[in-house]
């Protein structure tokens, strides 16, 4: 059984100093489901991710905190240890090195640290890792371009877009996840909502 | 025993699951995931990987081959295991040295119905868990500040005078909090200092094998 009391404490703890830490976590939808959360991390200063806000989909298995949280980048990111296709993350503490003494906050901070210190020798995305090792300036330029394109646009005016789509009659949680999946493009989200 | 289909499947793998350490063909879906563990750590193997596991395809083949065999009659003593001996004799040429360790673990994985890669988590030995002392939390322990003042598992405060379970490293937890973890892993959640693991006594050197396997695959 998911330890609800611990998760609630973690949410409060994590958001207490989010302006300083650069990481935050909230419920994913408005239905109070504590097993599906939405994390954000701000791109570390001095990296190609600087200025970007990266959204992380967080799912807590029923065995949490004895099992690691499942985390995946929703915002597209160009990084050797994160899949450029589906946002899957290669990080030991989210796998076999998890410990219940770790928290959602420390896991998000670890992701932030991963953005600062890529490990191309243990890649998740082979193409990105190859570029990192063979043409570092091009890697930096690409990562920066992806940050500008995906990690900034999505967060601009997202609340207005959510409100507009909710007023059309779509449920808020669905609106948010759909907007996420199309990186904040309102028209594409509407198209997807109508076809789904 | 039909392996043609599965073997054919392994010859044209499109993705490599980093959790299962083998090639997989994902279920067609909007989001890529492994058909075995449903994890998302997939690599597109149509793109050359800088540091691939050279044995992955061979393991995949052997794993499927073993899955098709009835392993229930095999001698659990590995050194006399005819199947393992066969595998050793026939593929030592392609896997040098520690390959047989990997295959042993692979066979164990099939035998107990698990995928390879799930052997890392070793529970603490029951005798070690039973021997953990219950202590009355003292004022001095609480006032040291830091880890000892609260249980790192439930994140509730541990007050002076309360009963808590103390690990050999000195870290204390509520008994109900630490026991479920020790049933999965043999380490202290805070400092990772290990208790004796289940299987460490009387089951050969499983820990060492896994360490070697990690070395080979990792």
Coordinates of C-alpha atoms in Angstrom, one line a residue:
Chain A
X1 CA 0.0 0.0 0.0
X2 CA 1.2 3.5 -0.9
X3 CA 2.3 5.3 2.2
X4 CA -0.1 8.3 1.8
X5 CA 1.1 10.1 4.9
X6 CA 4.7 10.1 3.8
X7 CA 3.8 11.3 0.3
X8 CA 1.8 14.2 1.7
X9 CA 4.7 15.1 3.9
X10 CA 7.1 14.9 0.9
X11 CA 4.9 17.2 -1.2
X12 CA 4.9 19.8 1.5
X13 CA 8.7 19.4 2.2
X14 CA 9.6 19.6 -1.5
X15 CA 7.6 22.7 -2.2
X16 CA 8.7 24.6 1.0
X17 CA 11.9 25.9 -0.6
X18 CA 11.2 25.4 -4.3
X19 CA 12.3 28.9 -5.2
X20 CA 15.8 28.0 -3.9
X21 CA 16.0 24.3 -4.8
X22 CA 14.6 24.8 -8.3
X23 CA 12.5 21.6 -8.0
X24 CA 8.9 21.2 -7.2
X25 CA 6.2 18.6 -7.2
X26 CA 2.4 18.6 -7.3
X27 CA -0.5 16.3 -7.9
X28 CA -0.8 15.5 -11.6
X29 CA -4.5 15.9 -11.8
X30 CA -7.2 17.5 -9.8
X31 CA -8.7 14.2 -8.6
X32 CA -6.4 13.9 -5.5
X33 CA -4.6 10.9 -6.8
X34 CA -1.4 10.7 -4.8
X35 CA 0.2 8.0 -7.0
X36 CA 0.4 10.3 -10.1
X37 CA 2.4 13.4 -9.6
X38 CA 4.0 16.1 -11.8
X39 CA 7.5 17.3 -11.0
X40 CA 9.3 20.3 -12.4
X41 CA 13.0 21.1 -12.4
X42 CA 14.7 24.2 -13.6
X43 CA 17.6 23.8 -15.8
X44 CA 20.9 24.3 -14.0
X45 CA 22.7 27.6 -14.5
X46 CA 25.8 27.4 -16.7
X47 CA 24.5 24.4 -18.7
X48 CA 22.7 24.2 -22.1
X49 CA 19.5 23.6 -20.0
X50 CA 19.7 27.0 -18.2
X51 CA 16.4 29.0 -18.3
X52 CA 14.3 25.9 -19.2
X53 CA 11.6 24.4 -17.0
X54 CA 11.5 20.6 -17.4
X55 CA 8.4 18.7 -16.5
X56 CA 8.7 15.2 -15.1
X57 CA 5.9 12.6 -15.0
X58 CA 6.1 10.9 -11.6
X59 CA 4.2 7.7 -10.8
X60 CA 4.4 6.1 -7.4
X61 CA 4.1 2.3 -7.3
X62 CA 2.0 0.8 -4.6
X63 CA 5.2 -0.3 -2.9
X64 CA 6.5 3.2 -2.5
X65 CA 8.8 4.1 -0.6
X66 CA 10.2 0.6 -0.8
X67 CA 10.1 0.7 -4.5
X68 CA 11.5 3.7 -6.5
X69 CA 9.2 6.3 -8.0
X70 CA 8.9 6.0 -11.8
X71 CA 10.1 9.2 -13.4
X72 CA 10.1 10.2 -17.0
X73 CA 10.8 13.6 -18.7
X74 CA 7.6 15.0 -20.3
X75 CA 9.5 18.0 -21.6
X76 CA 11.7 16.9 -24.5
X77 CA 15.4 17.2 -23.6
X78 CA 18.7 16.6 -25.4
X79 CA 20.9 14.7 -23.0
X80 CA 23.0 11.5 -23.2
X81 CA 21.2 9.8 -20.2
X82 CA 17.6 10.8 -21.2
X83 CA 15.8 9.3 -24.2
X84 CA 15.2 12.0 -26.8
X85 CA 12.3 9.9 -28.0
X86 CA 10.3 9.1 -24.8
X87 CA 12.0 10.9 -21.9
X88 CA 13.1 7.6 -20.2
X89 CA 15.8 8.3 -17.7
X90 CA 19.0 6.3 -17.1
X91 CA 19.8 6.9 -13.4
X92 CA 20.8 4.3 -10.9
X93 CA 18.9 5.7 -7.9
X94 CA 15.7 5.3 -9.9
X95 CA 16.6 1.6 -10.4
X96 CA 18.6 -0.7 -8.2
X97 CA 20.2 2.0 -6.1
X98 CA 16.9 3.3 -4.7
X99 CA 16.6 3.5 -0.9
X100 CA 13.5 4.5 1.1
X101 CA 15.7 7.2 2.7
X102 CA 15.6 9.0 -0.6
X103 CA 12.6 11.2 -1.4
X104 CA 10.9 12.7 -4.4
X105 CA 12.8 15.9 -3.7
X106 CA 16.2 14.2 -3.6
X107 CA 15.3 12.2 -6.8
X108 CA 14.4 15.4 -8.6
X109 CA 17.5 17.1 -7.3
X110 CA 19.5 14.1 -8.7
X111 CA 17.8 14.6 -12.1
X112 CA 18.9 18.3 -11.9
X113 CA 22.4 17.1 -11.1
X114 CA 22.3 14.7 -14.0
X115 CA 21.5 17.7 -16.3
X116 CA 24.7 19.3 -15.0
X117 CA 26.8 16.2 -15.3
X118 CA 25.9 13.9 -18.2
X119 CA 27.5 10.4 -18.2
X120 CA 27.9 9.7 -21.9
X121 CA 29.7 6.4 -21.2
X122 CA 26.5 4.9 -19.7
X123 CA 24.0 6.3 -22.2
X124 CA 20.3 6.1 -22.5
X125 CA 20.2 7.8 -25.9
X126 CA 23.0 6.5 -28.1
X127 CA 22.7 9.2 -30.7
X128 CA 23.0 12.0 -28.1
X129 CA 25.9 10.2 -26.4
X130 CA 27.8 9.8 -29.6
X131 CA 27.4 13.5 -30.4
X132 CA 28.4 14.4 -26.9
X133 CA 31.7 12.4 -27.3
X134 CA 32.5 13.3 -30.9
X135 CA 31.3 16.8 -31.4
X136 CA 30.8 18.5 -28.0
X137 CA 30.1 22.1 -29.4
X138 CA 27.3 20.6 -31.6
X139 CA 25.9 18.8 -28.6
X140 CA 25.8 22.0 -26.6
X141 CA 24.1 23.9 -29.5
X142 CA 21.5 21.1 -29.9
X143 CA 20.8 20.8 -26.2
X144 CA 20.4 24.6 -26.0
X145 CA 18.1 24.7 -29.1
X146 CA 15.9 22.0 -27.5
X147 CA 15.8 23.9 -24.3
X148 CA 14.7 27.0 -26.1
X149 CA 12.2 25.2 -28.2
X150 CA 10.6 22.8 -25.8
X151 CA 11.4 23.8 -22.2
X152 CA 10.5 27.5 -22.5
X153 CA 7.6 27.6 -24.9
X154 CA 5.6 25.0 -23.0
X155 CA 5.6 26.9 -19.8
X156 CA 4.7 30.3 -21.3
X157 CA 1.0 31.1 -20.7
X158 CA 0.2 27.4 -20.0
X159 CA -2.5 28.4 -17.4
X160 CA -4.3 30.5 -20.0
X161 CA -4.3 27.6 -22.4
X162 CA -5.6 25.2 -19.8
X163 CA -8.3 27.6 -18.8
X164 CA -9.4 28.1 -22.4
X165 CA -9.6 24.4 -23.1
X166 CA -11.3 23.6 -19.8
X167 CA -14.0 26.2 -20.6
X168 CA -14.6 24.2 -23.8
X169 CA -15.7 21.3 -21.6
X170 CA -12.6 19.1 -21.4
X171 CA -11.5 17.8 -18.0
X172 CA -8.6 19.7 -16.5
X173 CA -6.3 16.7 -16.0
X174 CA -6.8 15.5 -19.5
X175 CA -6.2 19.1 -20.8
X176 CA -2.9 19.3 -18.9
X177 CA -1.6 15.9 -20.0
X178 CA -2.6 16.6 -23.6
X179 CA -0.9 20.0 -23.6
X180 CA 2.2 18.3 -22.1
X181 CA 2.2 15.7 -24.8
X182 CA 2.3 18.3 -27.6
X183 CA 4.7 20.6 -25.7
X184 CA 2.1 23.3 -25.1
X185 CA 0.8 23.7 -28.6
X186 CA -2.8 24.8 -28.0
X187 CA -4.0 23.9 -31.5
X188 CA -2.5 20.5 -31.5
X189 CA -3.9 19.9 -28.1
X190 CA -7.4 20.8 -29.2
X191 CA -7.1 18.6 -32.2
X192 CA -6.0 15.7 -30.0
X193 CA -8.7 16.3 -27.5
X194 CA -11.4 16.3 -30.1
X195 CA -10.1 13.2 -31.9
X196 CA -9.5 11.3 -28.6
Chain B
X1 CA 9.6 -27.2 -28.3
X2 CA 9.3 -24.5 -30.9
X3 CA 12.0 -22.0 -31.0
X4 CA 12.1 -21.0 -34.7
X5 CA 9.7 -18.2 -34.2
X6 CA 11.4 -16.8 -31.2
X7 CA 14.9 -17.2 -32.7
X8 CA 13.8 -15.4 -35.8
X9 CA 12.5 -12.7 -33.5
X10 CA 15.9 -12.3 -32.0
X11 CA 17.6 -11.9 -35.3
X12 CA 15.9 -8.7 -36.0
X13 CA 15.6 -6.9 -32.7
X14 CA 14.7 -3.3 -32.9
X15 CA 15.2 -2.3 -29.2
X16 CA 17.3 -3.1 -26.3
X17 CA 15.7 -3.0 -22.8
X18 CA 18.3 -1.8 -20.2
X19 CA 16.2 -3.3 -17.4
X20 CA 16.0 -6.8 -18.8
X21 CA 19.4 -6.5 -20.5
X22 CA 18.2 -8.0 -23.7
X23 CA 16.8 -7.2 -27.1
X24 CA 13.0 -6.8 -27.3
X25 CA 10.4 -5.9 -29.8
X26 CA 8.2 -3.3 -28.1
X27 CA 4.4 -3.7 -28.1
X28 CA 3.1 -1.2 -30.7
X29 CA 1.8 1.7 -28.7
X30 CA 1.9 5.4 -28.6
X31 CA 4.6 5.2 -25.9
X32 CA 7.6 2.8 -26.2
X33 CA 7.8 0.2 -23.5
X34 CA 9.4 -3.2 -22.9
X35 CA 6.9 -6.1 -23.4
X36 CA 8.6 -7.9 -20.5
X37 CA 9.1 -5.4 -17.7
X38 CA 7.0 -2.6 -19.1
X39 CA 9.9 -0.3 -18.5
X40 CA 10.7 2.7 -20.7
X41 CA 14.5 2.3 -20.7
X42 CA 14.7 1.2 -24.3
X43 CA 17.4 1.9 -26.8
X44 CA 16.9 1.9 -30.5
X45 CA 19.4 -0.7 -31.6
X46 CA 19.1 0.1 -35.2
X47 CA 21.4 3.0 -34.3
X48 CA 25.0 1.9 -33.4
X49 CA 25.5 2.0 -29.7
X50 CA 28.9 3.3 -28.5
X51 CA 29.2 0.7 -25.8
X52 CA 26.9 -2.2 -26.4
X53 CA 26.8 -5.4 -24.5
X54 CA 28.4 -7.8 -27.0
X55 CA 26.7 -10.8 -25.4
X56 CA 23.2 -9.5 -25.4
X57 CA 22.0 -11.3 -28.5
X58 CA 23.7 -14.5 -27.5
X59 CA 22.1 -14.3 -24.0
X60 CA 18.8 -13.5 -25.6
X61 CA 19.1 -16.7 -27.7
X62 CA 20.2 -18.8 -24.7
X63 CA 17.5 -17.4 -22.5
X64 CA 14.8 -18.3 -25.0
X65 CA 16.4 -21.7 -25.6
X66 CA 16.4 -22.4 -21.8
X67 CA 12.8 -21.2 -21.5
X68 CA 11.8 -23.9 -24.0
X69 CA 13.5 -26.7 -22.0
X70 CA 12.0 -28.5 -19.0
X71 CA 14.5 -27.4 -16.3
X72 CA 12.7 -29.2 -13.5
X73 CA 14.9 -32.3 -13.8
X74 CA 18.2 -30.5 -13.7
X75 CA 20.5 -31.0 -10.8
X76 CA 20.6 -27.8 -8.8
X77 CA 24.3 -28.4 -8.1
X78 CA 25.7 -26.1 -10.8
X79 CA 29.0 -27.9 -11.2
X80 CA 27.2 -31.1 -12.2
X81 CA 24.5 -29.4 -14.2
X82 CA 24.5 -31.2 -17.5
X83 CA 22.8 -28.3 -19.3
X84 CA 25.2 -25.8 -17.9
X85 CA 28.1 -28.1 -18.8
X86 CA 26.8 -28.3 -22.3
X87 CA 26.5 -24.6 -22.6
X88 CA 29.9 -24.1 -21.2
X89 CA 31.5 -26.6 -23.5
X90 CA 29.9 -25.2 -26.6
X91 CA 30.1 -21.5 -26.2
X92 CA 33.3 -20.9 -24.2
X93 CA 34.9 -20.1 -27.4
X94 CA 32.7 -17.1 -27.9
X95 CA 32.4 -15.9 -24.3
X96 CA 35.7 -15.8 -22.5
X97 CA 36.2 -16.5 -18.8
X98 CA 33.4 -15.1 -16.7
X99 CA 30.8 -16.0 -19.3
X100 CA 29.8 -19.1 -17.4
X101 CA 28.9 -17.0 -14.4
X102 CA 26.5 -15.0 -16.4
X103 CA 25.0 -18.1 -17.8
X104 CA 24.6 -19.6 -14.3
X105 CA 22.6 -16.6 -13.3
X106 CA 20.6 -16.7 -16.5
X107 CA 19.7 -20.3 -15.9
X108 CA 18.8 -19.5 -12.3
X109 CA 16.6 -16.7 -13.7
X110 CA 14.7 -19.2 -15.9
X111 CA 14.6 -21.8 -13.1
X112 CA 12.8 -19.5 -10.6
X113 CA 10.7 -17.9 -13.2
X114 CA 12.3 -14.5 -13.2
X115 CA 13.9 -12.4 -15.8
X116 CA 17.6 -11.8 -15.5
X117 CA 18.5 -8.6 -13.8
X118 CA 16.1 -9.1 -10.9
X119 CA 18.8 -10.7 -8.8
X120 CA 20.3 -7.6 -7.5
X121 CA 17.9 -7.2 -4.6
X122 CA 18.9 -9.5 -1.9
X123 CA 16.8 -9.6 1.3
X124 CA 18.5 -9.5 4.7
X125 CA 19.0 -12.9 6.3
X126 CA 16.2 -13.6 8.8
X127 CA 18.7 -14.4 11.5
X128 CA 20.3 -11.0 11.0
X129 CA 16.9 -9.3 11.2
X130 CA 16.0 -11.2 14.3
X131 CA 19.2 -10.1 15.9
X132 CA 18.6 -6.4 15.5
X133 CA 18.2 -4.8 18.9
X134 CA 15.2 -2.9 20.0
X135 CA 16.3 0.2 21.8
X136 CA 14.7 2.9 23.9
X137 CA 15.5 6.1 22.1
X138 CA 17.6 8.3 24.4
X139 CA 17.6 12.0 24.7
X140 CA 21.2 12.1 23.5
X141 CA 20.4 10.1 20.4
X142 CA 17.6 12.5 19.4
X143 CA 19.6 15.6 20.1
X144 CA 22.5 14.5 17.9
X145 CA 20.4 16.0 15.1
X146 CA 20.2 14.7 11.6
X147 CA 19.2 11.2 10.7
X148 CA 18.6 9.9 14.1
X149 CA 15.9 12.3 15.1
X150 CA 13.4 10.9 12.6
X151 CA 12.7 7.6 10.9
X152 CA 13.9 7.9 7.3
X153 CA 11.3 5.5 6.0
X154 CA 8.1 7.1 7.2
X155 CA 9.6 10.5 7.9
X156 CA 7.9 10.7 11.3
X157 CA 9.8 11.9 14.3
X158 CA 11.4 9.4 16.6
X159 CA 10.9 10.8 20.1
X160 CA 13.0 10.2 23.1
X161 CA 11.6 7.3 25.1
X162 CA 10.1 5.6 22.1
X163 CA 11.1 2.0 21.1
X164 CA 13.1 1.8 17.8
X165 CA 15.1 -0.8 15.9
X166 CA 18.8 -0.1 15.6
X167 CA 20.9 -1.2 12.7
X168 CA 24.6 -2.2 13.3
X169 CA 25.6 1.2 11.8
X170 CA 23.6 3.0 14.5
X171 CA 20.7 4.3 12.4
X172 CA 17.4 3.8 14.0
X173 CA 14.0 3.1 12.4
X174 CA 10.5 2.1 13.6
X175 CA 10.4 -1.6 13.5
X176 CA 7.3 -1.7 11.2
X177 CA 9.2 0.7 8.8
X178 CA 12.5 -1.1 8.5
X179 CA 11.2 -4.7 8.3
X180 CA 9.5 -4.4 4.9
X181 CA 12.7 -2.9 3.5
X182 CA 14.9 -5.7 4.9
X183 CA 12.6 -8.2 3.3
X184 CA 13.7 -6.7 0.0
X185 CA 17.2 -5.5 0.5
X186 CA 19.9 -6.1 3.1
X187 CA 21.2 -2.5 3.4
X188 CA 20.6 0.4 5.7
X189 CA 18.4 2.9 3.9
X190 CA 20.5 5.8 5.0
X191 CA 24.2 4.6 4.8
X192 CA 23.7 1.4 2.8
X193 CA 25.8 -0.6 5.2
X194 CA 24.8 -4.2 4.6
X195 CA 23.4 -6.9 6.9
X196 CA 24.1 -10.5 5.9
X197 CA 21.9 -11.4 3.0
X198 CA 19.5 -14.2 2.4
X199 CA 21.4 -16.9 0.5
X200 CA 24.8 -15.6 1.6
X201 CA 25.0 -18.7 3.9
X202 CA 24.5 -22.2 2.4
X203 CA 23.8 -21.1 -1.2
X204 CA 27.3 -20.8 -2.7
X205 CA 28.5 -17.4 -3.6
X206 CA 25.5 -15.9 -5.2
X207 CA 26.5 -12.4 -4.2
X208 CA 29.9 -12.8 -5.7
X209 CA 28.4 -14.1 -8.9
X210 CA 26.1 -11.1 -9.2
X211 CA 29.0 -8.8 -8.5
X212 CA 30.9 -10.5 -11.3
X213 CA 27.9 -10.3 -13.5
X214 CA 27.6 -6.6 -12.8
X215 CA 31.2 -6.2 -13.7
X216 CA 30.7 -8.0 -17.0
X217 CA 27.5 -6.3 -18.1
X218 CA 27.9 -2.9 -16.5

